Short mmCIF file of C-alpha atoms in Angstrom, two decimals:
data_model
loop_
_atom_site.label_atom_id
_atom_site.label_comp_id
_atom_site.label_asym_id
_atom_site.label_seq_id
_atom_site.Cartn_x
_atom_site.Cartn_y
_atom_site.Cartn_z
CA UNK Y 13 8.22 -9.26 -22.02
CA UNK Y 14 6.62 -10.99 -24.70
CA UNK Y 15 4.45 -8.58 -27.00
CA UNK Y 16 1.65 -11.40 -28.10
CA UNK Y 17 -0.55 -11.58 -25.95
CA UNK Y 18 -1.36 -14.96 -23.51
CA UNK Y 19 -5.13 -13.38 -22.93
CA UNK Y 20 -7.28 -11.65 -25.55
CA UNK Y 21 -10.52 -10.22 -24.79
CA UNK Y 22 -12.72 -8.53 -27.79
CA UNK Y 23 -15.78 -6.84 -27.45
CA UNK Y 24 -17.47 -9.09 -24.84
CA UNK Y 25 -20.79 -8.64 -23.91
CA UNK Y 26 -22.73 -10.65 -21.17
CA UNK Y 27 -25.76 -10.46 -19.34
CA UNK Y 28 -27.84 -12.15 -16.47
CA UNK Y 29 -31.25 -12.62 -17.89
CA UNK Y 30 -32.32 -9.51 -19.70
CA UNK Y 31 -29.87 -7.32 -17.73
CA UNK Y 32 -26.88 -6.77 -19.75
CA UNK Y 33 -23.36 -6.55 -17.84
CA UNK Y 34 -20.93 -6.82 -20.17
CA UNK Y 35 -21.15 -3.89 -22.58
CA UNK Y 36 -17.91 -4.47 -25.00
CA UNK Y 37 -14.97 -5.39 -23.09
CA UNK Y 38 -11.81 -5.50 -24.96
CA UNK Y 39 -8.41 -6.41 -22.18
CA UNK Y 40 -5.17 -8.58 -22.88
CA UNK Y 41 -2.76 -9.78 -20.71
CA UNK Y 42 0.97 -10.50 -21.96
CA UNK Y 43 2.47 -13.23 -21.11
CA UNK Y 44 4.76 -13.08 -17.54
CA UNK Y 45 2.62 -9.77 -16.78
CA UNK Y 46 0.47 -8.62 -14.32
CA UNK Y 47 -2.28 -6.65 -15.34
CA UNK Y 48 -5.44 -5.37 -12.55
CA UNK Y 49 -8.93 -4.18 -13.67
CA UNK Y 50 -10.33 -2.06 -10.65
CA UNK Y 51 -14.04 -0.65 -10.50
CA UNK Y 52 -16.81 -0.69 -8.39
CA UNK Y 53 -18.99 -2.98 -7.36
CA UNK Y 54 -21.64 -4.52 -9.81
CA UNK Y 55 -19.31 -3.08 -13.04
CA UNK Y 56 -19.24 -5.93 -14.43
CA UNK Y 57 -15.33 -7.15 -12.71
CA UNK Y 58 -16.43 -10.82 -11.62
CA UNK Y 59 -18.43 -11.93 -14.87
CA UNK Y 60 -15.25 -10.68 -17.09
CA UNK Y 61 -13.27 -13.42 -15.39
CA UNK Y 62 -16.62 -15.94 -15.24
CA UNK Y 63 -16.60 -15.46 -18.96
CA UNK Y 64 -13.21 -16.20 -19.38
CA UNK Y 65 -13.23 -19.00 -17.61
CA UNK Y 66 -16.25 -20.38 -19.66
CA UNK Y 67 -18.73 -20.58 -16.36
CA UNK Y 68 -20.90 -17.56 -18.03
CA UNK Y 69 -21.50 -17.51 -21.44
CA UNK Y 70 -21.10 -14.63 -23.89
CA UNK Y 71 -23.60 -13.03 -26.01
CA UNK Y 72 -21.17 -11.71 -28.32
CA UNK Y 73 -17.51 -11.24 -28.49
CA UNK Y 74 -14.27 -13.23 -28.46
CA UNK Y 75 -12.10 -14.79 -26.05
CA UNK Y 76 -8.74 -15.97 -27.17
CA UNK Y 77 -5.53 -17.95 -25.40
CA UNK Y 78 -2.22 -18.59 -26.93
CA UNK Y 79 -3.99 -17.48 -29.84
CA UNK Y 80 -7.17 -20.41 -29.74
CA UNK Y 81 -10.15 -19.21 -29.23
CA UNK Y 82 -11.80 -20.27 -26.42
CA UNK Y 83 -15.59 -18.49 -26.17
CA UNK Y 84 -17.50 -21.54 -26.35
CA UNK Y 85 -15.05 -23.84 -24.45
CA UNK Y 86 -16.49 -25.84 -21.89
CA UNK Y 87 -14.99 -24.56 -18.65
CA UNK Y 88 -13.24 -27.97 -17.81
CA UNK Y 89 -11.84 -27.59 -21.54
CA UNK Y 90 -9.98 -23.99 -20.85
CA UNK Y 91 -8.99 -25.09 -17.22
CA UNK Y 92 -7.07 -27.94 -18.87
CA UNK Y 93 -5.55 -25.60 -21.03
CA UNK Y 94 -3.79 -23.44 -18.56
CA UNK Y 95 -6.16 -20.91 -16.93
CA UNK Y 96 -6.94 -20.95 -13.45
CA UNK Y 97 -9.48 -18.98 -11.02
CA UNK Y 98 -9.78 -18.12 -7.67
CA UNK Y 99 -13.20 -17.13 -7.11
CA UNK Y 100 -14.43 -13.85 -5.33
CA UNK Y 101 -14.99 -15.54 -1.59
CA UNK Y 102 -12.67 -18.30 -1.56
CA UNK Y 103 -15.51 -21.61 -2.78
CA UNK Y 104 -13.07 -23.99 -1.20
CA UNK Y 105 -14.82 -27.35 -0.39
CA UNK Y 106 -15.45 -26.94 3.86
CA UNK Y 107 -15.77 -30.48 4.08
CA UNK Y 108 -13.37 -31.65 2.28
CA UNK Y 109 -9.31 -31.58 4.26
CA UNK Y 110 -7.16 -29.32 2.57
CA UNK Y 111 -5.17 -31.94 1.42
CA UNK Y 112 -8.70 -33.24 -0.59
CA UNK Y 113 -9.43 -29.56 -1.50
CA UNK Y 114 -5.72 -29.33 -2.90
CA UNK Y 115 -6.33 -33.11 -5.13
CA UNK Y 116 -9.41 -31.74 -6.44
CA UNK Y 117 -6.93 -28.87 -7.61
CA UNK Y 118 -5.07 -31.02 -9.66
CA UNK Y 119 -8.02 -33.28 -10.95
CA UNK Y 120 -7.47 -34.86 -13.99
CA UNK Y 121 -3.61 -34.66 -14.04
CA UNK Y 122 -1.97 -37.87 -14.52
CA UNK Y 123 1.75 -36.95 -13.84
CA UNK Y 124 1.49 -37.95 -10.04
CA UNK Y 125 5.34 -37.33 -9.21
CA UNK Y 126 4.95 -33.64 -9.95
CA UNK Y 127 1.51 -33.65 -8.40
CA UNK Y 128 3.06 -34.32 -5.28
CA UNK Y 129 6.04 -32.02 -5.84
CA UNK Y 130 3.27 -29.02 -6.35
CA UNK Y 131 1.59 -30.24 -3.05
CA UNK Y 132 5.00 -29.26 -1.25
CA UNK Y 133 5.53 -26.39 -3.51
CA UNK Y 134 1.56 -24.78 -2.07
CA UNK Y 135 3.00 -25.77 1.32
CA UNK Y 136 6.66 -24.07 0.58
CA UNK Y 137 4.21 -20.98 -0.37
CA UNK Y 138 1.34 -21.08 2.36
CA UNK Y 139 3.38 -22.88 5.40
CA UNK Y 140 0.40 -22.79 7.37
CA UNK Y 141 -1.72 -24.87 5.12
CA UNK Y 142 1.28 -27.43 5.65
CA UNK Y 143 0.19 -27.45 9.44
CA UNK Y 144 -3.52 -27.40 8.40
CA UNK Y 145 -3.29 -30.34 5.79
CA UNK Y 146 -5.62 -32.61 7.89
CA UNK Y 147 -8.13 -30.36 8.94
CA UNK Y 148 -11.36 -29.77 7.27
CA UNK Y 149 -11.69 -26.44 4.90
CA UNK Y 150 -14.70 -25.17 6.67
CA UNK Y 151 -12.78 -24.84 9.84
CA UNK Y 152 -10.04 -22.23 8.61
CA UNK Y 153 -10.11 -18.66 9.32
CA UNK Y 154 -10.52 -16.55 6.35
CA UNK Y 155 -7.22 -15.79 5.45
CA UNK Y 156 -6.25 -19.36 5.24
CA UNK Y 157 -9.39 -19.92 3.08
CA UNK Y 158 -7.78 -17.66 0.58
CA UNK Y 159 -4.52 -19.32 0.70
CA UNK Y 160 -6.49 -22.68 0.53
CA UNK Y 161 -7.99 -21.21 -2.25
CA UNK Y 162 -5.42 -19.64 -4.88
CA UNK Y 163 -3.05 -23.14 -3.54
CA UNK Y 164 -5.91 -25.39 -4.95
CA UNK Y 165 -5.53 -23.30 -8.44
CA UNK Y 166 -1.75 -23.44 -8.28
CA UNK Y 167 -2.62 -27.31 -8.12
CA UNK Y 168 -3.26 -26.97 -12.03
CA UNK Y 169 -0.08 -25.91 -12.90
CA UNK Y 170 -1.87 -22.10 -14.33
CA UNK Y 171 -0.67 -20.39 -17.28
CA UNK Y 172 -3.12 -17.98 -16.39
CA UNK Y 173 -4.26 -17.20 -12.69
CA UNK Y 174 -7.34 -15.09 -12.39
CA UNK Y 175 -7.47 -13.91 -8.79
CA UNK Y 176 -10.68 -11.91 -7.91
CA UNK Y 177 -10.58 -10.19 -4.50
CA UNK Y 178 -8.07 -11.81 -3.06
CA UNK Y 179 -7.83 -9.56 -0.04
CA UNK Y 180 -11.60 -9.31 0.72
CA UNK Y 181 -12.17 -9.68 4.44
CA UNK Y 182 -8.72 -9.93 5.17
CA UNK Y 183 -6.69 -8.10 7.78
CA UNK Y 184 -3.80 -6.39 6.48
CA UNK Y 185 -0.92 -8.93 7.53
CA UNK Y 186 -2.87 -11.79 5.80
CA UNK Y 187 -3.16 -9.42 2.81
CA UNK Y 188 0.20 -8.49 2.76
CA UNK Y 189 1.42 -12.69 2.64
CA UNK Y 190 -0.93 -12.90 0.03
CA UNK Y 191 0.35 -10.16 -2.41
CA UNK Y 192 3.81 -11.31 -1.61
CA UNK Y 193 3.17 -14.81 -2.78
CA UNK Y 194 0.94 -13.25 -5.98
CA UNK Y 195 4.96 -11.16 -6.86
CA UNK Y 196 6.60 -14.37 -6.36
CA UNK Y 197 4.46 -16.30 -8.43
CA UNK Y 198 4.84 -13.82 -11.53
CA UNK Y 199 8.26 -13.58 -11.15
CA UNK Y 200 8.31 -17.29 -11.30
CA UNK Y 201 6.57 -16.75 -14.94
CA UNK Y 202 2.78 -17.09 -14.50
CA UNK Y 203 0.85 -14.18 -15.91
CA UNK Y 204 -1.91 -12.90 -13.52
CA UNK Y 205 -5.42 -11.22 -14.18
CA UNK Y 206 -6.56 -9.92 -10.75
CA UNK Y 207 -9.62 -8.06 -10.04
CA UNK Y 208 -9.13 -6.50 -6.13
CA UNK Y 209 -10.61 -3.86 -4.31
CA UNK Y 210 -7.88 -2.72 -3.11
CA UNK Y 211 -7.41 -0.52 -5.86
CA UNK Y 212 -4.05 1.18 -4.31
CA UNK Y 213 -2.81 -2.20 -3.56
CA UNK Y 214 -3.45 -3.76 -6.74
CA UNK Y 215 -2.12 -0.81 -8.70
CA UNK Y 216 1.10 -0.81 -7.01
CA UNK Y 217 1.48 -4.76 -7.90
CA UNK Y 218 0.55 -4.74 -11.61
CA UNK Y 219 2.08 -3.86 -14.80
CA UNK Y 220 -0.65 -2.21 -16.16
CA UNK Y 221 -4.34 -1.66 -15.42
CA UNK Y 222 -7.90 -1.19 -16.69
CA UNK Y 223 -10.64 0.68 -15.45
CA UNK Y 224 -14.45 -0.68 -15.21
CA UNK Y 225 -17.39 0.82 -15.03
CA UNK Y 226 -20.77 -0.03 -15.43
CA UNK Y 227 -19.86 -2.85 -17.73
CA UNK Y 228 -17.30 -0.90 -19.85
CA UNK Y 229 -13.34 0.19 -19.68
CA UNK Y 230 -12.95 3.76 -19.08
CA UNK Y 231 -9.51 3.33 -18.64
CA UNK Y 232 -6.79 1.73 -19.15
CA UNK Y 233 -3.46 2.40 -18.53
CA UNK Y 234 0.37 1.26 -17.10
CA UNK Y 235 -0.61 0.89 -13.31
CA UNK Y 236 2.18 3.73 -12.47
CA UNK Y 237 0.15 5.99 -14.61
CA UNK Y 238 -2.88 4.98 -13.63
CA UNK Y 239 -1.56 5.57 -9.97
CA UNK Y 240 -1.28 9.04 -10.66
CA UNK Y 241 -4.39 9.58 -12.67
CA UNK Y 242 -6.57 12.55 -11.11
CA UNK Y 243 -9.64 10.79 -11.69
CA UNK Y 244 -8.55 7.73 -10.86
CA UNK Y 245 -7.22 9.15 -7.70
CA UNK Y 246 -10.60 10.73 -6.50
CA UNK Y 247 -12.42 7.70 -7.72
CA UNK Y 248 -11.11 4.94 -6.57
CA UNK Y 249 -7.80 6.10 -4.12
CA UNK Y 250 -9.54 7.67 -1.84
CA UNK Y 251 -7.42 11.28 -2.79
#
């Protein structure tokens, strides 16, 4: 595995109005890897990948990609560039077919021959979609929502796929599709950042893993290790 890294975060900090979130995050993510950052809820998980996506903005620190930094991209800029996000509860477009939400995926491409290959490659991944292609987004169960929604990243042809709870909500055979296709797509080359809740789950997925809380890494670790990490363990594995 390549040693650069794809991903380079340095001492980010973020807030929402006066309330600071972000308190110094430093990550990286290799390229071809799989790296998880678990932590409760409201440590600061969701704006890390906001801010690397360039939908929040930073008050101080540095994001970098293939080497370029990218902190004050525009977020239309860095998606373009190879860096991809499935938000935390789905944001698919409910009126839109999934056929439409799956074009808006791959807005802004002009290569329309592998456009179309990538629309059967989503439907190769999630064949239920395939069966669903006419039907309005707002009218799938949950679990296709999520598929719906990591297919309509795919659609941009990711470098970088930033997954945030993909198996919120979801019952465990839906999960269990959905992690499957996350392997196959990393062994396939892309290099994933995924925030879940599932902190057992995710753990036994990644490569390695970091530990938030309260806005700040605690740990950080391979995800074996980090599997077997007392305090991990009680915190977050439910041991």
């Amino acid at each position: 595995m390549n040693s650069a890294p794809l991903l380079s975060l340095s001492n980010l900090h973020a807030a929402y109005g006066q309330v600071e979130v972000l308190k110094g995050i430093s990550l990286t993510v290799a390229p071809g890897e799989i790296v998880t950052v678990i932590g409760a809820n409201g440590a600061g998980k969701t704006t890390t990948l906001m801010c690397i996506s360039g939908i929040n903005r930073l008050r101080k620190g540095e994001v970098r990609f293939s080497g370029e930094d990218i902190s004050r991209r525009p977020a239309h800029e860095i998606a373009r560039l190879g860096i991809r996000q499935s938000p935390e509860g789905r944001k698919i477009f409910p009126r839109l077919t999934v056929i439409e939400n799956l074009e808006m995926g791959a807005f802004g491409r002009t290569d329309h021959a592998a456009v179309l290959a990538d629309f059967d490659k989503c439907f190769e991944l999630f064949r239920i979609l395939k069966e669903r292609r006419a039907q309005a987004g707002g009218t799938l169960s949950g679990g296709e929502q999520q598929m719906l929604a990591i297919a309509r990243a795919l659609m941009g042809r990711p470098k970088l796929l930033l997954l945030d709870e993909p198996s919120l909500g979801l019952a465990p055979m839906i999960v269990s599709k959905i992690f499957e296709v996350i392997r196959e797509l990393n062994r396939e080359g892309i290099a994933i950042l995924l925030v879940e809740q599932n902190a057992r789950l995710a753990l036994k997925l990644a490569h390695r893993g970091y530990v938030m809380e309260t806005g700040t890494i605690t740990f950080t670790d391979s995800a074996a290790t980090l599997l077997n990490n007392p305090k991990v363990k009680e915190a977050y594995l439910g041991d």
